[in-house]
CSV table of C-alpha atoms and ligand atoms in Angstrom, one decimal:
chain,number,residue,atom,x,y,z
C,27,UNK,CA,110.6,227.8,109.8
C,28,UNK,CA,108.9,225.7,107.5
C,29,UNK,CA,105.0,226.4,106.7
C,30,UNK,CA,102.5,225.5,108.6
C,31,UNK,CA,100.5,222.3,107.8
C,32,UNK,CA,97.0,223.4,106.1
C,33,UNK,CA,95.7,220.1,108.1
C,34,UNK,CA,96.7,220.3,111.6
C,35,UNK,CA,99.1,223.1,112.3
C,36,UNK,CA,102.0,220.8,112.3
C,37,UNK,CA,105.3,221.0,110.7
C,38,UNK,CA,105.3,219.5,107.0
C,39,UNK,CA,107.3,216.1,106.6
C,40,UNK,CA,111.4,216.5,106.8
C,41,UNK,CA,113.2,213.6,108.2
C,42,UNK,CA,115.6,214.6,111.7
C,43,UNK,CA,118.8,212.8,111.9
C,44,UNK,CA,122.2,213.2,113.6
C,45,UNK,CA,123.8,211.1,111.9
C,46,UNK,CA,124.7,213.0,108.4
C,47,UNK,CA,122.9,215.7,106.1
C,48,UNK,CA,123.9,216.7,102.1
C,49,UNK,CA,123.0,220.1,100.6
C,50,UNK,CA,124.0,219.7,96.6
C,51,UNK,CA,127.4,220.8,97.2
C,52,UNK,CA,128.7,219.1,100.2
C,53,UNK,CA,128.0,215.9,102.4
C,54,UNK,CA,129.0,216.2,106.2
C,55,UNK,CA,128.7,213.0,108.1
C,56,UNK,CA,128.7,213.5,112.0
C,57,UNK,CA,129.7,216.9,111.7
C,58,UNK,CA,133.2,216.2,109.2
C,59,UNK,CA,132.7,216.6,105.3
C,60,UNK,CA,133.1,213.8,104.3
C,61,UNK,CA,135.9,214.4,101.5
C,62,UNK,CA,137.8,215.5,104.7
C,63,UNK,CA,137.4,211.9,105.9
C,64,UNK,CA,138.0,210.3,102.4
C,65,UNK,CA,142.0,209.4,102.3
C,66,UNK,CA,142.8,210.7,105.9
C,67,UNK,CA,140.3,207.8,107.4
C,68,UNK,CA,140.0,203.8,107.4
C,69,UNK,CA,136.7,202.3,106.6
C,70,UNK,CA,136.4,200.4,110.4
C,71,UNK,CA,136.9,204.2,111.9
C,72,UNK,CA,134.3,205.1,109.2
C,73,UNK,CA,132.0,202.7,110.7
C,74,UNK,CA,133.2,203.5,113.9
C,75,UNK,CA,131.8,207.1,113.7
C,76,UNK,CA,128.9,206.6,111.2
C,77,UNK,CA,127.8,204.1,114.1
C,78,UNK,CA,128.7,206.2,117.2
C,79,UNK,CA,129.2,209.5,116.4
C,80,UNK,CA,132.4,210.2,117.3
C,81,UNK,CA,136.2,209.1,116.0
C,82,UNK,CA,137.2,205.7,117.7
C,83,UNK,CA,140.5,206.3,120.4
C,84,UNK,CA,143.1,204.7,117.7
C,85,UNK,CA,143.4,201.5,119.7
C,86,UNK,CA,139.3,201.1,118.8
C,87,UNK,CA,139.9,201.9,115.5
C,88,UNK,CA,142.6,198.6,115.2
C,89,UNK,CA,140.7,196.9,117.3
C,90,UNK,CA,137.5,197.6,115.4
C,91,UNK,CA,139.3,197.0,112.1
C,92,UNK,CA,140.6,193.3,113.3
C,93,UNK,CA,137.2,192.6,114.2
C,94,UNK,CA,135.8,193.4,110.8
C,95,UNK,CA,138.9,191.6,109.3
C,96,UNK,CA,138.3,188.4,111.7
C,97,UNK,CA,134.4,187.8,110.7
C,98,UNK,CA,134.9,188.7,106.7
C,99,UNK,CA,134.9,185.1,105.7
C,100,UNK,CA,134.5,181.5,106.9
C,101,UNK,CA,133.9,179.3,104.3
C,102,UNK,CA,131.2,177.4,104.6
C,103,UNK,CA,128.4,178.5,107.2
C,104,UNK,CA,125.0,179.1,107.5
C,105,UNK,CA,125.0,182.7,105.6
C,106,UNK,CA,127.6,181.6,103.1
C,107,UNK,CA,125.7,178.0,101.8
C,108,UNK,CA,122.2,180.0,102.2
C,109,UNK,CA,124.0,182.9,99.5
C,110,UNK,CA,125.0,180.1,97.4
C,111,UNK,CA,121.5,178.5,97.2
C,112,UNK,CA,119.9,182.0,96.2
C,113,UNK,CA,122.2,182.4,94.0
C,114,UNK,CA,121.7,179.7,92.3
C,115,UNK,CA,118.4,180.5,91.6
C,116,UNK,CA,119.6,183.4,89.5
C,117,UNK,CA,119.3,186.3,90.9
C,118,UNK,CA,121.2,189.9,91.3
C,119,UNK,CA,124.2,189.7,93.3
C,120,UNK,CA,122.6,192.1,96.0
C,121,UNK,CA,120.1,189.3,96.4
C,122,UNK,CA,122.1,186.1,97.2
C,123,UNK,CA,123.7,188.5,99.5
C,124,UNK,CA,120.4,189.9,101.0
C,125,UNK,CA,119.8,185.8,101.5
C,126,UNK,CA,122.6,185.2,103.5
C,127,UNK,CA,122.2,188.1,105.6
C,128,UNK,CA,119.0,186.1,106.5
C,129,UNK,CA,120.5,183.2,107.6
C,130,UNK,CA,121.9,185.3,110.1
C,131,UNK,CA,120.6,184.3,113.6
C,132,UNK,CA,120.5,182.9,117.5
C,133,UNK,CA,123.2,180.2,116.1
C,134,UNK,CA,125.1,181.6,113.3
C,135,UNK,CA,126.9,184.8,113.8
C,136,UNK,CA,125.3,185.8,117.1
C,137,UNK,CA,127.7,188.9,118.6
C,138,UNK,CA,125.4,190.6,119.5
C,139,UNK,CA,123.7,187.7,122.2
C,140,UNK,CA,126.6,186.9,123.7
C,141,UNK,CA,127.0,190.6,124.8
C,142,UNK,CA,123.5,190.3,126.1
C,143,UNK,CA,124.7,187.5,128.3
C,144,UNK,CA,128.1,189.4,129.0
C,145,UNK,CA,126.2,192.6,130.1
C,146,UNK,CA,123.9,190.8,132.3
C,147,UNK,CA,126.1,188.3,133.8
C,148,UNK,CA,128.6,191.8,135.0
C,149,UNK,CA,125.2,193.6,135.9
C,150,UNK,CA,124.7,190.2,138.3
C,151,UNK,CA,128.4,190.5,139.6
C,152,UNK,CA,127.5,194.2,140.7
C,153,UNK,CA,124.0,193.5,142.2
C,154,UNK,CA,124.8,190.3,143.8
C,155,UNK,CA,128.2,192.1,145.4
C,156,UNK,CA,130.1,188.5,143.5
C,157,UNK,CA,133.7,188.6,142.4
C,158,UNK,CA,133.7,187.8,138.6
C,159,UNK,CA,134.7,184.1,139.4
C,160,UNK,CA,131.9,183.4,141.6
C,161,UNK,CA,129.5,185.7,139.1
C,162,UNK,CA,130.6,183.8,136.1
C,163,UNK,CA,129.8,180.5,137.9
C,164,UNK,CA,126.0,181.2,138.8
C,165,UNK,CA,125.7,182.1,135.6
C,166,UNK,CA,127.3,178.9,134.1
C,167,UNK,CA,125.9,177.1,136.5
C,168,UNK,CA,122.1,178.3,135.7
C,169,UNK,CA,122.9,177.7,132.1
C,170,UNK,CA,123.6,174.6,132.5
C,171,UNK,CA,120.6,173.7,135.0
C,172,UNK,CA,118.0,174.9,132.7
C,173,UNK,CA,120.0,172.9,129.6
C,174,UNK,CA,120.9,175.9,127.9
C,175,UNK,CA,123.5,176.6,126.0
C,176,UNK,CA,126.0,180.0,126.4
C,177,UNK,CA,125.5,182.1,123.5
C,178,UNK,CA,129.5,182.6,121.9
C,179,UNK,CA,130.3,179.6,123.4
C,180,UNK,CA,131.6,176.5,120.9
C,181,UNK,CA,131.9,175.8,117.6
C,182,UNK,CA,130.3,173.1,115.7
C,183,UNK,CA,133.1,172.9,112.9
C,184,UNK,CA,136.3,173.8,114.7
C,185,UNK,CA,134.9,172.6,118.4
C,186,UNK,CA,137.8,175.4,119.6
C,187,UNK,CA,137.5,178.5,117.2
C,188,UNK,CA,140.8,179.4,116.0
C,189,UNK,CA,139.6,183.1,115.4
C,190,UNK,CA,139.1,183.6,119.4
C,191,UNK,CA,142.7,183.5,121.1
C,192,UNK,CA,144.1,186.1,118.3
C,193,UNK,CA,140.7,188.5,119.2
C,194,UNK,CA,141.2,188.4,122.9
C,195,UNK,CA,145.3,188.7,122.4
C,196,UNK,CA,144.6,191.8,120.4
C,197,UNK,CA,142.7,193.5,122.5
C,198,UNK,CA,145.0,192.8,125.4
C,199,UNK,CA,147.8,194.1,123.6
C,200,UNK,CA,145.8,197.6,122.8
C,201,UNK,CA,144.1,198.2,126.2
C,202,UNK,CA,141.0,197.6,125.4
C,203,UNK,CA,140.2,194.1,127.8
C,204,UNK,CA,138.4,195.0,130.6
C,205,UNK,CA,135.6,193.9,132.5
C,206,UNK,CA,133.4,192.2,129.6
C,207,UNK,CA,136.4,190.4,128.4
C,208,UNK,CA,137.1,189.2,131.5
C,209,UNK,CA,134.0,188.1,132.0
C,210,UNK,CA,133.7,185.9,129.1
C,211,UNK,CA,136.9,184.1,130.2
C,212,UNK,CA,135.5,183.8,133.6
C,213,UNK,CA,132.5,181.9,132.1
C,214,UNK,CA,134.9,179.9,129.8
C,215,UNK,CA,136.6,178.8,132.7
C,216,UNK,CA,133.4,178.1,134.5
C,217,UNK,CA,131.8,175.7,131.8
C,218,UNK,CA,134.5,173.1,133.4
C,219,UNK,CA,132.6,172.9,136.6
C,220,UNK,CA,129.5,172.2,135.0
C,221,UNK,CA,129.5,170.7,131.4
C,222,UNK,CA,132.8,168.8,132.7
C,223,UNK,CA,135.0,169.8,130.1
C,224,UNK,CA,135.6,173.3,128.9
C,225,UNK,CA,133.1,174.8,126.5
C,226,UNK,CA,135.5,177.4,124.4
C,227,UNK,CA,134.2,180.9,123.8
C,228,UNK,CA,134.2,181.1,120.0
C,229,UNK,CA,134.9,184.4,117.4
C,230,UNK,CA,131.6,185.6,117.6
C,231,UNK,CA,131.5,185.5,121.6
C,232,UNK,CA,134.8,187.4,121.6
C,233,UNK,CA,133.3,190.4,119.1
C,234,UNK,CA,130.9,190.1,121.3
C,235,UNK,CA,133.1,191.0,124.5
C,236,UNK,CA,135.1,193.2,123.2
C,237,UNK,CA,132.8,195.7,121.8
C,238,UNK,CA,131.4,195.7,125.1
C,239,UNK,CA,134.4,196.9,126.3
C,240,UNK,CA,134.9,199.3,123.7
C,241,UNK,CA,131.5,200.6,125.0
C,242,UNK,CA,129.5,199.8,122.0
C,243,UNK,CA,125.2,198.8,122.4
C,244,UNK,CA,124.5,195.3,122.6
C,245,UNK,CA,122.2,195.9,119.1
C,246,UNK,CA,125.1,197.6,117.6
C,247,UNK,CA,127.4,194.9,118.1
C,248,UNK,CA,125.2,192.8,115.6
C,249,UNK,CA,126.0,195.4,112.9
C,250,UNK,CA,129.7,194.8,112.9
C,251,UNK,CA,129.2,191.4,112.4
C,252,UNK,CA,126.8,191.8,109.2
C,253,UNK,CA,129.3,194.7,108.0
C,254,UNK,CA,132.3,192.1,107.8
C,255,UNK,CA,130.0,189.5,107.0
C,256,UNK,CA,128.9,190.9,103.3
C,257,UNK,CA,132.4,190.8,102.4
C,258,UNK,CA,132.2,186.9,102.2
C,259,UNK,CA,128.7,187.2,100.7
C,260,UNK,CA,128.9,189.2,98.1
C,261,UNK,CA,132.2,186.8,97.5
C,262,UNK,CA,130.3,183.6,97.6
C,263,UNK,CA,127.6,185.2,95.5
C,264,UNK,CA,129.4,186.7,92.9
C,265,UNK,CA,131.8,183.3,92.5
C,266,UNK,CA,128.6,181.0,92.4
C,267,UNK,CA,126.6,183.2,89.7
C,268,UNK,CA,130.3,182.6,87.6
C,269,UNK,CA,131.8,179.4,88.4
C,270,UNK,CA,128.6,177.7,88.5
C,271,UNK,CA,125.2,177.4,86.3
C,272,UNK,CA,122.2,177.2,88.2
C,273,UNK,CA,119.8,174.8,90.2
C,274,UNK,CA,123.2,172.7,91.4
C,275,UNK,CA,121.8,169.5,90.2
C,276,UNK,CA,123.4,168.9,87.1
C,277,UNK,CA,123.9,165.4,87.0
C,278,UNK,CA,126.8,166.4,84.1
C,279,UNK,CA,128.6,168.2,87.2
C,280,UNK,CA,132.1,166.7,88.3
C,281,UNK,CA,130.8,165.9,92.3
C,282,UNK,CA,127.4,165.4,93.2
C,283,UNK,CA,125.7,168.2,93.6
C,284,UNK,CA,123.3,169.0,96.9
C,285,UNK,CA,120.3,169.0,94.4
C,286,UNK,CA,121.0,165.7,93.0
C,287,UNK,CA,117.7,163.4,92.8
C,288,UNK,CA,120.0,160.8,94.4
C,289,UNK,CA,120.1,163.1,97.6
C,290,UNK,CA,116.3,162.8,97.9
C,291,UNK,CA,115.2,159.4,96.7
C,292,UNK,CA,111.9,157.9,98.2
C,293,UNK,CA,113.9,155.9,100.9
C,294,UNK,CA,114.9,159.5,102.2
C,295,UNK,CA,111.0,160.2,102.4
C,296,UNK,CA,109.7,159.4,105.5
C,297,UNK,CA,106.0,161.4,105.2
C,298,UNK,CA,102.7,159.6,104.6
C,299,UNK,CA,102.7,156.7,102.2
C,300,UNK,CA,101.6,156.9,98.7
C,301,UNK,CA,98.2,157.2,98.7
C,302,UNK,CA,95.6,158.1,96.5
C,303,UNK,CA,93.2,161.1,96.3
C,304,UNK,CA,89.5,160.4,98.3
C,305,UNK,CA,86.9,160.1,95.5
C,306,UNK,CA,84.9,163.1,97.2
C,307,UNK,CA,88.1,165.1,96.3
C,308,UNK,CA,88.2,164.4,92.5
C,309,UNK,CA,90.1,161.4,92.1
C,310,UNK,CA,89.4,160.2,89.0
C,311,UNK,CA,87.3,162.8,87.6
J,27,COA,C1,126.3,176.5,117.2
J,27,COA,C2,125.6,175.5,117.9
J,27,COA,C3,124.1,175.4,117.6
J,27,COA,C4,126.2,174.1,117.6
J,27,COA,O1,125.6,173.1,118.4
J,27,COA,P1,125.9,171.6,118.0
J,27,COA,O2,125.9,171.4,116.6
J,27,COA,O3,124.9,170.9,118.9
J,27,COA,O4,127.3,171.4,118.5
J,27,COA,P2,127.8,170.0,119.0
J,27,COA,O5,127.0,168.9,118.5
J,27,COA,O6,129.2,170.0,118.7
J,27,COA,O7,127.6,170.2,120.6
J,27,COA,C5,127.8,169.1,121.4
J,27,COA,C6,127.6,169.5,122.9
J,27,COA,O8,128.4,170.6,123.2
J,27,COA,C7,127.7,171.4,124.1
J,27,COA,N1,127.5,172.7,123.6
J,27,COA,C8,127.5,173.1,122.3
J,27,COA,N2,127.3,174.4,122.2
J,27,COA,C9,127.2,174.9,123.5
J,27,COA,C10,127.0,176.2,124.0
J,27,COA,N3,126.9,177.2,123.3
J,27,COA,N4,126.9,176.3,125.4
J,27,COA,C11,127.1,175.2,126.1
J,27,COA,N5,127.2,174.0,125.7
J,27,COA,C12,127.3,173.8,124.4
J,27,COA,C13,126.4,170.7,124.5
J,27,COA,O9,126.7,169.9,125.6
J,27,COA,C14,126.2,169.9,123.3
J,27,COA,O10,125.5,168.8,123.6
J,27,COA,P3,123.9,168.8,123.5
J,27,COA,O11,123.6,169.0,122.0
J,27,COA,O12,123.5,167.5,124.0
J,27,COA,O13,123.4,169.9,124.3
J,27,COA,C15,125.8,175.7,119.5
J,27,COA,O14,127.2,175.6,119.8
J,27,COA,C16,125.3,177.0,119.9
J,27,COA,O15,124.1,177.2,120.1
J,27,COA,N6,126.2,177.9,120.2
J,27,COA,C17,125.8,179.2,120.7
J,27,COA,C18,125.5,180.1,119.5
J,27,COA,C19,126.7,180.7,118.9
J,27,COA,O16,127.6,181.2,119.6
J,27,COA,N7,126.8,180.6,117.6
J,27,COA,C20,127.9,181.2,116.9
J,27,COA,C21,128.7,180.1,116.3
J,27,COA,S1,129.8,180.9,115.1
């Protein structure tokens, strides 16, 4: 029992966690040492239990271990161009990285909100006694009404994202598709009805689905997107601080760079005119 406080009678400061504790001999993480896990474990069932608390089923631990895979790198989006930019400032690597991660949002590797819509859209099914077809149309539908757009749904670059027909495949091959998944293909199928043509569910929307079914938290299901996602940030981080040299507006560069003073000329402008400074505000002085 630690001492009493002097001030108050409470317990002195120690932090309470259940996820891990270290003494200077050992480190146990969810109740396994951890050199116990080192060699016998992959990293996704790592994450898997640092996240949850428990060893992922082995079909979770694939499945987890494709998603991670899936989402490790995209070329150029949001979080990979924003990297690139702080980089270019020159700074650490764990800063352009930290600077992608920020780009992270509603639009740009959103798992996590298309689980929210997932969740709700079954929670709607159960309360409003609806099949999933009918379900996944009143949600659609409503979408559409209030000129929203589905969360997971599309892709600005590939319109139909490659990365979601392997996803779904695999977790149809391990057991893992079950009502969230089929969920988000009900909705897919719905968007025909009501934007007229189909609106594909894209990679981020199937993390998103299949989590759920693998019972992960809405909130978690952001993390294993901005796990897999550092891999291609500390990538495009580490290869702009060494194949380029700063600022990206060298006009001595081989292509024009994004910087370029050409990019930004006066015509570009469209502000208030040129003006001069009131005389009761200095000018002149
Ligand atoms: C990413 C996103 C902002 C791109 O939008 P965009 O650049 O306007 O894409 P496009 O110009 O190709 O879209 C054209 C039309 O497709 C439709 N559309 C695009 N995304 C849609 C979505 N998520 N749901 C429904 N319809 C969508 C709309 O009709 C849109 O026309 P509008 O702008 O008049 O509403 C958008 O698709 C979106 O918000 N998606 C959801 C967020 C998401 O899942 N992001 C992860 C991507 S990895």
């Amino acid at each position: 029992m630690p001492p009493a406080s002097p001030v108050d009678g409470r317990e002195p400061f120690h932090w309470r966690t259940s996820i891990a504790y270290k003494t200077r001999e050992k480190i146990v993480v969810r109740g396994y040492d951890l050199n116990e896990l080192v060699g016998n474990i992959s990293f996704a069932e790592m994450a898997y239990l640092v996240w949850r608390g428990e060893l992922p089923p082995p079909a979770h631990g694939r499945m987890l271990d494709a998603l991670l895979v899936s989402m490790a790198e995209h070329a150029f989006s949001p979080s990979s161009a924003a990297c690139r930019f702080v980089a270019s400032g020159g700074v650490p690597l764990h800063v352009g990285v930290a600077g992608g991660m920020l780009a992270i949002g509603t639009y740009h590797g959103t798992a996590d909100r298309p689980a929210g819509l997932f969740k709700q859209a079954v929670e709607r099914m159960d309360r409003e006694h609806l099949d999933i077809t009918e379900a996944a149309r009143r949600v659609a539908g409503d979408a559409r009404r209030a000129g929203q757009r589905l969360p997971g749904f599309h892709h600005p670059q590939h319109i139909q994202d490659p990365r979601t027909a392997r996803l779904l495949a695999l977790s149809d091959r391990y057991g893992i598709s079950g009502t969230y998944v089929a969920m988000a293909r009900a909705i897919e199928a719905a968007t025909e009805e009501f934007w007229g043509r189909r609106i594909f569910l894209n990679g981020p929307g199937a993390v998103g689905a299949i989590c759920l079914d693998m019972g992960f938290d809405v909130e978690l299901i952001k993390g294993v997107f901005l796990l897999s996602r550092t891999v291609s940030l500390v990538a495009h981080t580490y290869e702009e601080q060494h194949r380029e040299k700063g600022w990206r507006a060298s006009v001595n560069a081989s292509t024009v760079q994004p910087l370029d003073l050409s990019l930004q000329r006066p015509e570009f402008y469209d502000g208030p005119p040129d003006r001069a400074l009131p005389r009761d505000r200095g000018a002149g002085a």
